[in-house]
Short mmCIF file of C-alpha atoms in Angstrom, two decimals:
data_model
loop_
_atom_site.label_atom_id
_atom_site.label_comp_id
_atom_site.label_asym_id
_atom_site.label_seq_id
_atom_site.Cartn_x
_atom_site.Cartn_y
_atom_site.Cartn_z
CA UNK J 1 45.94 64.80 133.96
CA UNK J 2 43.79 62.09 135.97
CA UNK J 3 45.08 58.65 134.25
CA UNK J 4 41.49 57.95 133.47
CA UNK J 5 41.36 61.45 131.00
CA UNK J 6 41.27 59.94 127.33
CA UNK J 7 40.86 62.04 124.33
CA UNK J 8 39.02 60.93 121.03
CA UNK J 9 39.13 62.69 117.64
CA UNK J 10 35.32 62.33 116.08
CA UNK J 11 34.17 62.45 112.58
CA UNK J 12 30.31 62.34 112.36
CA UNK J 13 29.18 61.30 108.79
CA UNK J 14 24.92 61.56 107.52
CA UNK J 15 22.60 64.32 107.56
CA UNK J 16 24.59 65.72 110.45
CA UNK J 17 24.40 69.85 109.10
CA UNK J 18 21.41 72.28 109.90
CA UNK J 19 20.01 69.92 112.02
CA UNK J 20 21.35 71.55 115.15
CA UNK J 21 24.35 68.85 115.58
CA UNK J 22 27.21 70.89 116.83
CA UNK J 23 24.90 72.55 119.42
CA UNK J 24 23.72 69.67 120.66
CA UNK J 25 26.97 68.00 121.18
CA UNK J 26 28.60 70.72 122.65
CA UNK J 27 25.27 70.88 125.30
CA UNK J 28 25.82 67.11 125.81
CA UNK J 29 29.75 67.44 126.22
CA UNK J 30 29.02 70.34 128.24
CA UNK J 31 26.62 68.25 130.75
CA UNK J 32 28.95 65.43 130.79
CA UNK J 33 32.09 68.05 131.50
CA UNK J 34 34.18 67.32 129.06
CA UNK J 35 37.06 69.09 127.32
CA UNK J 36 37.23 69.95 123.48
CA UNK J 37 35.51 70.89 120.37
CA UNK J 38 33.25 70.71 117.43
CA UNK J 39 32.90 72.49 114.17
CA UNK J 40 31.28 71.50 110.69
CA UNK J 41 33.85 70.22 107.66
CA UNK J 42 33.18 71.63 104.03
CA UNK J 43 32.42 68.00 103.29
CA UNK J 44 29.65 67.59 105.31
CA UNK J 45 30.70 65.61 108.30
CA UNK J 46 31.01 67.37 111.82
CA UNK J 47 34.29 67.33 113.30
CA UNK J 48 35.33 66.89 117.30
CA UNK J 49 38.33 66.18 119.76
CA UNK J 50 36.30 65.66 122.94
CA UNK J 51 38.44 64.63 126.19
CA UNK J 52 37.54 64.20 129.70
CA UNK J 53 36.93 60.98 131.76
CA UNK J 54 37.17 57.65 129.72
CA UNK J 55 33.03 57.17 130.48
CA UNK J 56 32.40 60.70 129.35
CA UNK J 57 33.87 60.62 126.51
CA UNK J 58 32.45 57.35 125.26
CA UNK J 59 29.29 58.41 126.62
CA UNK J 60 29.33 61.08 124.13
CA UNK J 61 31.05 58.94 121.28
CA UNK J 62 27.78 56.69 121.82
CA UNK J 63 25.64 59.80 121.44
CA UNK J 64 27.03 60.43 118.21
CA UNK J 65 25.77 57.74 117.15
CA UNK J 66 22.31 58.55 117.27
CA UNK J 67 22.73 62.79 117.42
CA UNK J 68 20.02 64.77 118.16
CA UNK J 69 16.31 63.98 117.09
CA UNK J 70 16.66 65.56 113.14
CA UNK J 71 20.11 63.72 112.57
CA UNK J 72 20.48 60.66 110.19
CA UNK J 73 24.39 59.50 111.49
CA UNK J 74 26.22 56.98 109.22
CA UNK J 75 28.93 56.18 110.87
CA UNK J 76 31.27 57.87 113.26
CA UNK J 77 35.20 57.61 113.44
CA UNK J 78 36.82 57.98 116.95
CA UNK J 79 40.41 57.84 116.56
CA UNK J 80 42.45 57.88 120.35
CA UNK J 81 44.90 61.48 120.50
CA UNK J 82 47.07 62.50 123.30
CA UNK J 83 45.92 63.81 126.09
CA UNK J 84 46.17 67.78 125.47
CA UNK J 85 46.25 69.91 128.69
CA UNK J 86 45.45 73.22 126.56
CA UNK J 87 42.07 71.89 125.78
CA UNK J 88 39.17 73.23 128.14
CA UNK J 89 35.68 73.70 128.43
CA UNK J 90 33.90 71.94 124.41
CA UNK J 91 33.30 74.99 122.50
CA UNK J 92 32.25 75.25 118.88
CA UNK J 93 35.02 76.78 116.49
CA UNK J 94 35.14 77.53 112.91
CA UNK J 95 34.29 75.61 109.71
CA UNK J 96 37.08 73.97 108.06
#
């Protein structure tokens, strides 16, 4: 891994379900190339380990902030992970 590859465990807290949030980030992760994924938590938040490029990725953790146009974000933990090799292409997995 490129010494400049970061990875950054996301928790997205508001009005951030049914409002198209996962599919939006992973179109905006996607555009910005970065590794990872997203999923919705039982308690409401949306969930994400995004890596790629130190920009990228706080590119993206600045999107969060904001989400797409239906969102209402309250705050958003990013919490710095290992790099993981295994992780490729952001993809949207299942609720946990």
């Amino acid at each position: 891994m490129d010494p400049e590859t970061v990875c950054q465990h996301l928790f997205i807290s508001g009005h951030v379900q049914g409002v198209y949030f996962r599919a939006s980030l992973e179109s905006t992760a996607r555009t910005l190339q970065l590794a990872g994924w997203v999923r919705n938590r039982r308690d409401g938040r949306v969930e994400a380990m995004v890596q790629g490029p130190a920009a990228a990725v706080e590119s993206l953790v600045q999107w969060c902030h904001q989400g797409p146009p239906a969102a209402r974000v309250d705050a958003v933990q990013a919490t710095a992970q290992p790099v993981d090799p295994t992780l490729v292409a952001l993809h949207c997995v299942a609720t946990a």
